[in-house]
């Protein structure tokens, strides 16, 4: 004879079989889709609930029904937790899963199960459990629901209703396939909630008979719809928070009153020394907000530059402000985007500085071409280089062939007092450069082991020196130094620029030598011309003296001839 409970047991087993089949299908996607594992846990909970309840209904004795009663609650406790976790993960709220919350999510269901399984000891979940025959003619397990029962189910409902609320929020704010996927999931979950609520309230055709497992059939149909039509496991949405937090630009969402509502991780990194806090006016982070906002709503709105300082590091950002409107066209807030342009700014500044250097070199070259005094030329060169490189101290040493030492020809700042003095060709920074023939940078002159012992401390900071060449021969050394208390250092760009000044100094020295050689050649030529003139004058004088006598004697003979000979001939 077939038991009256058989049809119910068979349908529950069919439901369990369906849940198990869906679990198997979803589990295959675990390597391609991280959501698949969480979906699998939810369907495993449905399987345990359906299979356990089938065992509870099919058992005729109290002992068997109690075993399956406690077994069924594994699925009952696991179901709301799994739905909650899969919903949060699916809508992109992974940041909610902090280590502490994950511990709670693990402890809570375990604590609930321990509480339920120890019910025979404390009778705080259900009491007076016994078997009765219902109106359908089969035995069911009934008992008195205690306070623990209502607390467990209230907590379960709170968890699953929170998941539904998250899903509804995304459905109302998204469109397309993701909305359809969430709609399919929600369509399958709501009947489960309604059926279980009716069971708890006693509004069922058969009192104390739970119809909730049967709603897993509709849940399976909804899941199949999402799987086949909306590619539920193939195309999963990337949550808003995931997208925003993976954007390299800083994103800040404001409400209509310019109060911070949300921000991403990049925005937090931009102001690492000042934590972003929701509910604070944006002016707290951007003091010039009013001016920035006014500029952004002009007819020609352009990106604006803002600066954030992190200690000694300055970062430049391009700021854009975009209004946010609702469906009725009302302003609901603003979106602030901060794009890091520090690298571009540094390149622009480098080009600008390079142009300034080139212009300064050009002007210096033109100015020096007008002058011939070597000391003045070198002094002007050192002055211009120091001004452009923000170095108040400087020197130019020239080699002295007579002493085989270096003579300080020109000094600036601290070195001005040492003009005319000599140093060895291996002494100090200038001597090192003269000896090696290579430029030398020193970050802190006071701590440099080869510093000149006679120089005062706490005067010179960073210092650099470059050889002055004439062809392949080193003829001098030019150097610049910063104040000791400045703290600034010379970089490769400054060294490159200073090298060009040194090349200009070498040209000046070459031109000066050429000028001196030309002057000497001119003096020699003038002396030769003068000697030649004197020689010709002497020769002319010597030649003129005998000719005068001859001419005089000739005139005298002619006169005698005319006076004496001609008359006799006539």
Coordinates of C-alpha atoms in Angstrom, one line a residue:
X1 CA 0.0 0.0 0.0
X2 CA 1.4 3.4 -1.0
X3 CA 1.8 5.9 1.8
X4 CA 0.0 9.2 1.6
X5 CA 3.4 10.9 2.0
X6 CA 4.9 9.2 -1.1
X7 CA 3.7 11.8 -3.7
X8 CA 5.2 14.6 -1.5
X9 CA 8.4 12.7 -1.0
X10 CA 8.8 12.0 -4.7
X11 CA 8.2 15.7 -5.7
X12 CA 10.7 16.8 -3.0
X13 CA 13.2 14.3 -4.4
X14 CA 12.6 15.6 -7.9
X15 CA 13.2 19.1 -6.6
X16 CA 16.4 18.0 -4.8
X17 CA 17.5 16.3 -8.1
X18 CA 16.9 19.5 -10.0
X19 CA 18.9 21.5 -7.4
X20 CA 21.7 18.9 -7.6
X21 CA 21.8 19.1 -11.4
X22 CA 22.0 22.9 -11.3
X23 CA 24.8 22.6 -8.7
X24 CA 26.7 20.3 -11.0
X25 CA 26.3 22.6 -14.0
X26 CA 27.3 25.8 -12.1
X27 CA 30.3 24.0 -10.5
X28 CA 31.8 23.5 -13.9
X29 CA 32.1 27.3 -14.4
X30 CA 34.2 27.8 -11.2
X31 CA 37.5 28.3 -13.1
X32 CA 36.0 30.8 -15.5
X33 CA 33.7 32.7 -13.2
X34 CA 34.4 33.5 -9.6
X35 CA 30.7 33.9 -9.0
X36 CA 30.1 30.2 -9.9
X37 CA 31.5 28.9 -6.6
X38 CA 29.1 31.1 -4.6
X39 CA 26.2 30.1 -6.9
X40 CA 27.1 26.5 -6.3
X41 CA 26.9 26.9 -2.6
X42 CA 23.5 28.5 -2.9
X43 CA 22.2 25.5 -5.0
X44 CA 23.9 23.1 -2.6
X45 CA 21.9 24.7 0.2
X46 CA 18.7 24.2 -1.9
X47 CA 19.6 20.5 -2.5
X48 CA 20.3 19.9 1.2
X49 CA 17.0 21.6 2.2
X50 CA 14.9 19.7 -0.3
X51 CA 16.6 16.3 0.2
X52 CA 16.5 16.6 4.0
X53 CA 12.9 17.7 4.0
X54 CA 12.0 14.7 1.8
X55 CA 13.7 12.4 4.4
X56 CA 11.8 14.1 7.2
X57 CA 8.4 13.7 5.5
X58 CA 9.2 10.1 4.4
X59 CA 10.3 8.9 7.9
X60 CA 7.5 7.4 9.9
X61 CA 9.2 7.4 13.3
X62 CA 10.1 10.3 15.6
X63 CA 13.8 9.3 15.6
X64 CA 14.1 9.4 11.8
X65 CA 12.2 12.6 11.6
X66 CA 14.4 14.3 14.2
X67 CA 17.5 13.2 12.3
X68 CA 16.3 14.7 9.0
X69 CA 14.9 17.7 10.8
X70 CA 18.4 18.7 12.0
X71 CA 19.9 17.7 8.7
X72 CA 17.4 19.9 6.8
X73 CA 18.5 22.9 8.8
X74 CA 22.0 22.7 7.3
X75 CA 20.4 23.9 4.0
X76 CA 18.0 26.3 5.8
X77 CA 20.8 28.1 7.6
X78 CA 23.2 28.0 4.6
X79 CA 20.6 29.3 2.1
X80 CA 20.3 32.9 3.2
X81 CA 24.0 33.3 3.8
X82 CA 24.9 32.0 0.4
X83 CA 22.3 34.2 -1.3
X84 CA 23.6 37.2 0.5
X85 CA 27.2 36.5 -0.4
X86 CA 26.5 35.7 -4.0
X87 CA 24.4 38.9 -4.4
X88 CA 27.1 41.1 -2.9
X89 CA 29.8 39.6 -5.1
X90 CA 27.6 39.7 -8.2
X91 CA 26.7 43.4 -7.8
X92 CA 30.4 44.3 -7.3
X93 CA 30.4 44.9 -3.5
X94 CA 33.6 42.8 -2.9
X95 CA 35.0 45.5 -0.7
X96 CA 32.3 44.7 1.8
X97 CA 34.1 41.4 2.5
X98 CA 36.6 42.6 5.0
X99 CA 38.5 39.9 7.0
X100 CA 36.3 40.7 10.1
X101 CA 33.1 40.4 8.2
X102 CA 34.2 37.2 6.6
X103 CA 34.8 35.8 10.1
X104 CA 31.3 36.9 11.1
X105 CA 29.8 35.3 7.9
X106 CA 31.5 32.0 8.9
X107 CA 30.8 32.1 12.6
X108 CA 27.1 33.1 12.4
X109 CA 25.8 30.0 10.4
X110 CA 28.1 27.7 12.4
X111 CA 26.7 29.2 15.7
X112 CA 23.2 28.9 14.4
X113 CA 23.7 25.2 13.5
X114 CA 25.3 24.4 16.8
X115 CA 22.4 26.1 18.6
X116 CA 19.8 24.1 16.5
X117 CA 21.6 20.8 16.9
X118 CA 21.9 21.2 20.7
X119 CA 18.2 21.9 21.0
X120 CA 17.6 18.6 22.8
X121 CA 19.7 19.9 25.6
X122 CA 18.2 23.4 26.0
X123 CA 14.9 23.2 24.2
X124 CA 15.3 26.9 23.3
X125 CA 14.8 26.3 19.5
X126 CA 11.8 24.0 19.6
X127 CA 10.2 22.1 22.4
X128 CA 7.8 19.2 22.7
X129 CA 8.7 17.7 19.4
X130 CA 6.5 14.9 18.4
X131 CA 4.8 13.2 15.5
X132 CA 1.2 14.0 14.4
X133 CA -0.9 13.0 11.4
X134 CA -1.9 16.0 9.3
X135 CA -5.0 16.5 7.2
X136 CA -3.3 14.9 4.2
X137 CA -3.0 11.6 6.1
X138 CA 0.7 11.4 6.7
X139 CA 2.8 11.9 9.7
X140 CA 4.6 15.2 10.3
X141 CA 6.9 16.5 13.0
X142 CA 5.4 19.3 15.1
X143 CA 6.5 21.1 18.2
X144 CA 6.4 24.4 20.1
X145 CA 8.5 27.2 18.5
X146 CA 10.6 28.9 21.1
X147 CA 12.3 32.3 21.1
X148 CA 15.5 30.8 19.6
X149 CA 13.4 29.6 16.6
X150 CA 12.2 33.1 15.8
X151 CA 15.6 34.6 16.3
X152 CA 17.2 32.2 13.9
X153 CA 14.6 32.8 11.2
X154 CA 14.5 36.5 11.8
X155 CA 18.2 36.7 11.3
X156 CA 17.9 34.6 8.1
X157 CA 15.2 36.9 6.8
X158 CA 17.3 40.0 7.6
X159 CA 20.2 38.6 5.7
X160 CA 18.3 37.5 2.6
X161 CA 16.1 40.7 2.5
X162 CA 19.4 42.7 2.6
X163 CA 20.6 40.7 -0.4
X164 CA 17.3 41.5 -2.3
X165 CA 17.7 45.2 -1.4
X166 CA 21.2 45.2 -2.9
X167 CA 19.9 43.5 -6.0
X168 CA 17.0 46.0 -6.4
X169 CA 19.3 48.9 -6.1
X170 CA 21.4 47.7 -9.0
X171 CA 18.4 46.8 -11.1
X172 CA 17.0 50.3 -10.7
X173 CA 20.3 52.0 -11.6
X174 CA 21.5 49.8 -14.4
X175 CA 20.2 48.7 -17.8
X176 CA 20.8 46.0 -20.4
X177 CA 21.8 42.4 -19.8
X178 CA 23.0 42.9 -16.2
X179 CA 19.6 44.2 -15.2
X180 CA 17.9 41.2 -16.9
X181 CA 20.3 38.8 -15.1
X182 CA 19.6 40.2 -11.7
X183 CA 15.9 40.3 -12.5
X184 CA 15.9 36.6 -13.3
X185 CA 17.7 35.9 -10.0
X186 CA 15.3 38.1 -8.0
X187 CA 12.3 36.5 -9.8
X188 CA 13.4 33.1 -8.5
X189 CA 14.3 34.2 -5.0
X190 CA 11.1 36.1 -4.1
X191 CA 8.8 33.1 -4.2
X192 CA 11.1 31.3 -1.8
X193 CA 10.7 34.1 0.7
X194 CA 7.0 34.3 0.3
X195 CA 6.4 30.5 0.7
X196 CA 8.6 30.3 3.8
X197 CA 7.0 33.3 5.3
X198 CA 3.5 31.8 4.8
X199 CA 4.8 28.6 6.5
X200 CA 6.0 30.5 9.5
X201 CA 2.7 32.3 9.7
X202 CA 0.7 29.0 9.3
X203 CA -1.0 30.2 6.2
X204 CA -0.6 26.9 4.2
X205 CA -3.0 24.2 2.9
X206 CA -1.5 21.8 5.3
X207 CA -0.5 23.2 8.7
X208 CA 3.1 22.4 9.7
X209 CA 4.0 21.3 6.2
X210 CA 6.6 23.5 4.6
X211 CA 6.0 24.2 0.9
X212 CA 9.2 26.2 0.6
X213 CA 11.3 23.5 -1.1
X214 CA 8.8 23.3 -4.0
X215 CA 9.6 26.9 -4.8
X216 CA 13.1 25.9 -5.7
X217 CA 11.5 24.6 -8.9
X218 CA 10.5 28.2 -9.9
X219 CA 13.9 29.3 -8.7
X220 CA 15.5 26.7 -11.1
X221 CA 13.3 27.9 -14.0
X222 CA 14.4 31.5 -13.4
X223 CA 18.0 30.5 -13.2
X224 CA 17.6 28.5 -16.4
X225 CA 16.1 31.6 -18.1
X226 CA 19.0 33.7 -17.0
X227 CA 21.5 31.0 -18.0
X228 CA 20.1 30.3 -21.4
X229 CA 18.8 33.7 -22.5
X230 CA 20.9 36.2 -20.5
X231 CA 24.2 34.2 -20.3
X232 CA 24.1 34.3 -16.6
X233 CA 27.4 32.4 -16.0
X234 CA 29.1 33.6 -19.2
X235 CA 28.7 37.4 -18.8
X236 CA 28.9 38.7 -15.3
X237 CA 28.7 42.3 -14.4
X238 CA 31.6 44.2 -13.1
X239 CA 30.4 46.2 -10.1
X240 CA 30.5 49.9 -10.0
X241 CA 32.9 49.9 -7.0
X242 CA 35.2 47.5 -8.9
X243 CA 35.3 49.8 -12.0
X244 CA 35.8 53.0 -10.0
X245 CA 38.5 51.5 -7.8
X246 CA 40.4 50.2 -10.8
X247 CA 40.5 53.6 -12.5
X248 CA 43.9 55.2 -12.2
X249 CA 42.3 58.7 -12.0
X250 CA 40.9 60.0 -8.8
X251 CA 37.1 60.0 -8.8
X252 CA 35.1 61.9 -6.2
X253 CA 31.2 61.9 -6.2
X254 CA 29.5 65.0 -4.7
X255 CA 25.9 65.7 -3.9
X256 CA 24.2 68.9 -5.0
X257 CA 25.6 70.7 -2.0
X258 CA 29.2 69.7 -2.9
X259 CA 29.5 67.3 0.0
X260 CA 31.6 64.2 -0.6
X261 CA 29.4 61.1 -1.1
X262 CA 31.9 58.6 -2.5
X263 CA 35.5 58.4 -3.7
X264 CA 37.8 55.7 -5.1
X265 CA 41.1 54.4 -4.0
X266 CA 43.1 56.6 -6.4
X267 CA 41.5 59.7 -4.9
X268 CA 42.6 58.5 -1.5
X269 CA 46.2 58.0 -2.7
X270 CA 46.2 61.6 -4.1
X271 CA 45.6 63.0 -0.7
X272 CA 47.5 60.4 1.3
X273 CA 48.3 62.9 4.1
X274 CA 44.6 63.7 4.4
X275 CA 42.0 61.0 4.5
X276 CA 38.8 61.4 2.5
X277 CA 35.7 61.2 4.5
X278 CA 32.1 61.0 3.2
X279 CA 29.9 63.8 4.5
X280 CA 32.6 66.4 4.4
X281 CA 32.4 69.4 2.1
X282 CA 34.8 69.3 -0.9
X283 CA 36.2 72.6 0.1
X284 CA 38.0 70.8 2.9
X285 CA 40.1 69.1 0.4
X286 CA 40.1 71.7 -2.4
X287 CA 40.2 75.2 -0.7
X288 CA 39.7 76.9 -4.1
X289 CA 36.6 74.9 -4.9
X290 CA 34.4 77.9 -5.5
X291 CA 36.7 79.3 -8.1
X292 CA 37.2 75.9 -9.7
X293 CA 33.5 75.4 -9.9
X294 CA 32.9 78.8 -11.3
X295 CA 35.5 78.1 -14.0
X296 CA 34.0 74.7 -14.8
X297 CA 30.5 76.1 -15.6
X298 CA 31.7 78.9 -18.0
X299 CA 30.9 78.7 -21.7
X300 CA 34.4 77.4 -22.4
X301 CA 35.1 74.9 -19.7
X302 CA 38.6 73.7 -19.7
X303 CA 40.5 71.3 -17.4
X304 CA 42.1 73.1 -14.5
X305 CA 45.3 72.4 -12.7
X306 CA 45.5 71.7 -9.0
X307 CA 48.6 70.9 -6.9
X308 CA 48.9 68.4 -4.0
X309 CA 52.0 68.4 -1.9
X310 CA 53.3 65.2 -0.3
X311 CA 56.2 66.3 1.8
X312 CA 58.9 67.3 -0.6
X313 CA 57.1 65.9 -3.6
X314 CA 54.7 68.0 -5.6
X315 CA 52.1 66.3 -7.8
X316 CA 50.1 68.1 -10.5
X317 CA 46.6 67.1 -11.4
X318 CA 44.2 68.0 -14.2
X319 CA 40.8 68.6 -12.6
X320 CA 37.4 68.1 -14.4
X321 CA 34.0 68.8 -12.9
X322 CA 31.0 67.2 -14.5
X323 CA 27.4 67.8 -13.4
X324 CA 25.1 64.9 -12.6
X325 CA 21.4 65.1 -13.4
X326 CA 18.4 62.8 -12.7
X327 CA 15.8 61.8 -15.2
X328 CA 13.9 65.1 -14.8
X329 CA 17.0 67.2 -15.5
X330 CA 17.5 68.3 -11.9
X331 CA 21.1 68.6 -10.6
X332 CA 21.8 65.8 -8.2
X333 CA 25.5 66.2 -7.7
X334 CA 28.8 66.5 -9.5
X335 CA 31.6 64.2 -10.5
X336 CA 35.2 65.3 -9.9
X337 CA 37.9 63.6 -11.9
X338 CA 41.6 64.1 -11.0
X339 CA 44.1 63.0 -13.7
X340 CA 47.8 62.9 -12.8
X341 CA 49.8 65.1 -15.1
X342 CA 52.9 65.3 -13.0
X343 CA 55.0 63.6 -15.6
X344 CA 53.7 65.8 -18.4
X345 CA 54.3 68.8 -16.3
X346 CA 57.8 67.8 -15.5
X347 CA 58.5 67.3 -19.3
X348 CA 57.0 70.8 -20.0
X349 CA 59.1 72.4 -17.2
X350 CA 62.2 70.6 -18.5
X351 CA 61.5 71.9 -22.0
X352 CA 60.8 75.4 -20.6
X353 CA 64.0 75.3 -18.5
X354 CA 66.0 74.0 -21.5
X355 CA 64.7 76.9 -23.6
X356 CA 65.6 79.4 -20.9
X357 CA 69.1 77.9 -20.8
X358 CA 69.5 78.1 -24.5
X359 CA 68.2 81.7 -24.6
X360 CA 70.6 82.5 -21.7
X361 CA 73.5 80.9 -23.5
X362 CA 72.6 82.8 -26.7
X363 CA 72.3 86.2 -24.8
X364 CA 75.6 85.4 -23.0
X365 CA 77.3 84.6 -26.2
X366 CA 76.1 87.8 -27.9
X367 CA 77.1 89.9 -24.8
X368 CA 80.5 88.4 -24.6
X369 CA 81.2 89.0 -28.3
X370 CA 81.2 92.7 -27.6
X371 CA 84.0 92.5 -25.0
X372 CA 87.6 91.7 -25.1
X373 CA 88.9 91.8 -21.5
X374 CA 89.5 88.2 -20.4
X375 CA 88.8 88.8 -16.6
X376 CA 85.6 90.7 -17.4
X377 CA 84.5 88.0 -19.8
X378 CA 85.0 85.2 -17.3
X379 CA 83.4 87.1 -14.5
X380 CA 80.3 87.8 -16.5
X381 CA 80.2 84.2 -17.6
X382 CA 80.4 82.9 -14.0
X383 CA 77.8 85.5 -12.9
X384 CA 75.2 84.4 -15.5
X385 CA 75.7 80.7 -14.8
X386 CA 75.3 81.2 -11.1
X387 CA 72.1 83.2 -11.5
X388 CA 70.5 80.7 -13.8
X389 CA 71.4 77.7 -11.7
X390 CA 70.6 79.5 -8.4
X391 CA 74.2 79.1 -7.1
X392 CA 75.5 82.1 -5.2
X393 CA 79.1 80.8 -5.1
X394 CA 81.4 80.1 -7.9
X395 CA 85.0 80.2 -9.2
X396 CA 87.2 79.9 -12.3
X397 CA 90.7 78.6 -11.9
X398 CA 93.2 78.9 -14.7
X399 CA 96.4 77.0 -15.0
X400 CA 99.6 79.0 -14.4
X401 CA 102.5 77.6 -16.5
X402 CA 105.1 79.4 -14.5
X403 CA 104.2 77.9 -11.2
X404 CA 102.5 74.7 -12.4
X405 CA 99.6 75.5 -10.1
X406 CA 96.0 76.7 -10.4
X407 CA 95.3 80.4 -10.0
X408 CA 91.8 81.6 -8.9
X409 CA 91.1 84.1 -11.7
X410 CA 87.5 84.9 -11.0
X411 CA 85.5 84.3 -7.8
X412 CA 81.8 84.8 -6.8
X413 CA 80.2 84.7 -3.4
X414 CA 82.5 82.9 -0.9
X415 CA 85.3 82.5 -3.4
X416 CA 85.5 86.2 -4.2
X417 CA 87.9 86.7 -1.3
X418 CA 90.4 84.2 -2.7
X419 CA 90.9 85.7 -6.1
X420 CA 94.6 85.7 -7.1
X421 CA 95.5 82.8 -4.8
X422 CA 97.0 79.6 -6.0
X423 CA 96.1 75.9 -5.2
X424 CA 97.8 72.7 -6.2
X425 CA 96.7 70.8 -9.3
X426 CA 95.5 68.0 -7.1
X427 CA 94.0 70.0 -4.2
X428 CA 90.3 70.4 -3.5
X429 CA 87.5 69.9 -6.1
X430 CA 89.2 72.1 -8.7
X431 CA 92.4 70.1 -8.4
X432 CA 90.5 66.8 -8.7
X433 CA 88.8 67.9 -11.9
X434 CA 92.0 69.3 -13.3
X435 CA 93.8 66.1 -12.6
X436 CA 91.1 63.7 -13.9
X437 CA 89.7 65.8 -16.7
X438 CA 86.1 64.8 -15.8
X439 CA 83.2 66.8 -14.2
X440 CA 82.6 66.2 -10.5
X441 CA 79.4 66.6 -8.4
X442 CA 79.5 66.7 -4.6
X443 CA 76.1 66.6 -2.8
X444 CA 77.6 68.1 0.5
X445 CA 80.9 69.8 0.4
X446 CA 81.3 69.7 4.2
X447 CA 81.1 65.9 4.3
X448 CA 83.3 65.5 1.2
X449 CA 86.6 63.9 2.4
X450 CA 88.8 65.8 0.0
X451 CA 87.5 69.3 0.8
X452 CA 89.9 72.2 1.2
X453 CA 90.8 72.3 4.9
X454 CA 91.1 76.1 4.8
X455 CA 87.5 76.6 3.7
X456 CA 84.9 77.4 6.4
X457 CA 82.3 74.9 7.2
X458 CA 78.5 75.4 6.8
X459 CA 79.0 77.8 3.9
X460 CA 79.1 75.6 0.8
X461 CA 76.5 72.9 0.2
X462 CA 76.2 71.1 -3.1
X463 CA 79.0 71.9 -5.5
X464 CA 80.0 70.9 -9.1
X465 CA 83.1 71.6 -11.2
X466 CA 83.8 71.1 -14.9
X467 CA 87.2 71.3 -16.8
X468 CA 87.8 74.1 -19.3
X469 CA 89.5 72.7 -22.4
X470 CA 91.5 74.2 -25.2
X471 CA 91.5 71.5 -27.8
X472 CA 92.7 68.4 -26.0
X473 CA 94.4 70.4 -23.2
X474 CA 92.9 71.4 -19.9
X475 CA 93.5 75.1 -19.2
X476 CA 91.2 75.7 -16.3
X477 CA 88.3 74.7 -14.0
X478 CA 84.9 76.4 -13.5
X479 CA 82.7 75.6 -10.5
X480 CA 79.4 76.6 -8.8
X481 CA 78.2 75.9 -5.3
X482 CA 75.0 76.3 -3.4
X483 CA 74.6 77.6 0.2
X484 CA 75.0 74.9 2.9
X485 CA 71.6 75.7 4.4
X486 CA 69.8 75.6 1.0
X487 CA 69.6 71.8 1.0
X488 CA 69.2 71.7 -2.8
X489 CA 71.4 69.6 -5.0
X490 CA 72.6 69.7 -8.6
X491 CA 71.1 67.2 -11.0
X492 CA 72.0 65.9 -14.4
X493 CA 70.1 68.7 -16.1
X494 CA 72.0 71.4 -14.2
X495 CA 75.3 69.6 -14.9
X496 CA 74.5 69.4 -18.7
X497 CA 73.6 73.0 -18.8
X498 CA 76.7 74.0 -16.8
X499 CA 78.8 71.9 -19.2
X500 CA 77.6 74.2 -22.0
X501 CA 78.6 77.2 -20.1
X502 CA 82.0 75.6 -19.5
X503 CA 82.2 75.0 -23.3
X504 CA 81.5 78.7 -23.7
X505 CA 84.2 79.5 -21.2
X506 CA 86.6 77.3 -23.2
X507 CA 85.7 79.3 -26.3
X508 CA 86.3 82.5 -24.5
X509 CA 89.8 81.4 -23.4
X510 CA 90.6 80.2 -27.0
X511 CA 89.4 83.5 -28.4
X512 CA 91.4 85.4 -25.8
X513 CA 94.5 83.4 -26.7
X514 CA 93.9 84.0 -30.4
X515 CA 93.3 87.7 -29.7
X516 CA 96.6 87.9 -27.7
X517 CA 98.4 86.1 -30.5
X518 CA 96.8 88.5 -33.1
X519 CA 97.8 91.5 -31.0
X520 CA 101.4 90.2 -30.8
X521 CA 101.5 89.5 -34.5
X522 CA 100.1 93.0 -35.2
X523 CA 102.8 94.5 -32.9
X524 CA 105.5 92.6 -34.7
X525 CA 104.1 93.6 -38.1
X526 CA 104.0 97.3 -37.0
X527 CA 107.6 97.0 -35.7
X528 CA 108.7 95.5 -39.0
X529 CA 107.0 98.2 -41.0
X530 CA 108.7 100.9 -38.9
X531 CA 112.1 99.3 -39.4
X532 CA 111.4 99.1 -43.1
X533 CA 110.5 102.8 -43.2
X534 CA 113.7 103.7 -41.4
X535 CA 115.7 101.6 -43.7
X536 CA 114.2 103.2 -46.8
X537 CA 114.7 106.7 -45.4
X538 CA 118.3 106.0 -44.7
X539 CA 118.8 104.5 -48.2
X540 CA 117.1 107.4 -49.8
X541 CA 119.3 109.9 -47.8
X542 CA 122.4 108.1 -48.8
X543 CA 121.3 108.0 -52.4
X544 CA 120.3 111.7 -52.5
X545 CA 123.7 112.9 -51.1
X546 CA 126.0 111.9 -54.1
X547 CA 123.5 112.8 -56.7
X548 CA 123.3 116.4 -55.4
X549 CA 127.1 116.8 -55.8
X550 CA 127.0 115.4 -59.3
X551 CA 124.1 117.7 -60.3
X552 CA 125.9 120.7 -58.9
X553 CA 129.2 119.9 -60.6
X554 CA 127.2 119.3 -63.9
X555 CA 125.6 122.7 -63.6
X556 CA 129.0 124.4 -63.0
X557 CA 130.5 122.7 -66.1
X558 CA 127.5 123.7 -68.2
X559 CA 127.9 127.3 -67.0
X560 CA 131.7 127.4 -67.7
X561 CA 131.0 125.9 -71.1
X562 CA 128.4 128.6 -72.0
X563 CA 130.7 131.4 -70.8
X564 CA 134.0 130.4 -72.3
X565 CA 133.7 127.8 -75.0
X566 CA 130.6 129.0 -76.9
X567 CA 131.9 132.5 -77.5
X568 CA 135.1 131.2 -79.0
X569 CA 133.2 128.9 -81.2
X570 CA 131.1 131.7 -82.5

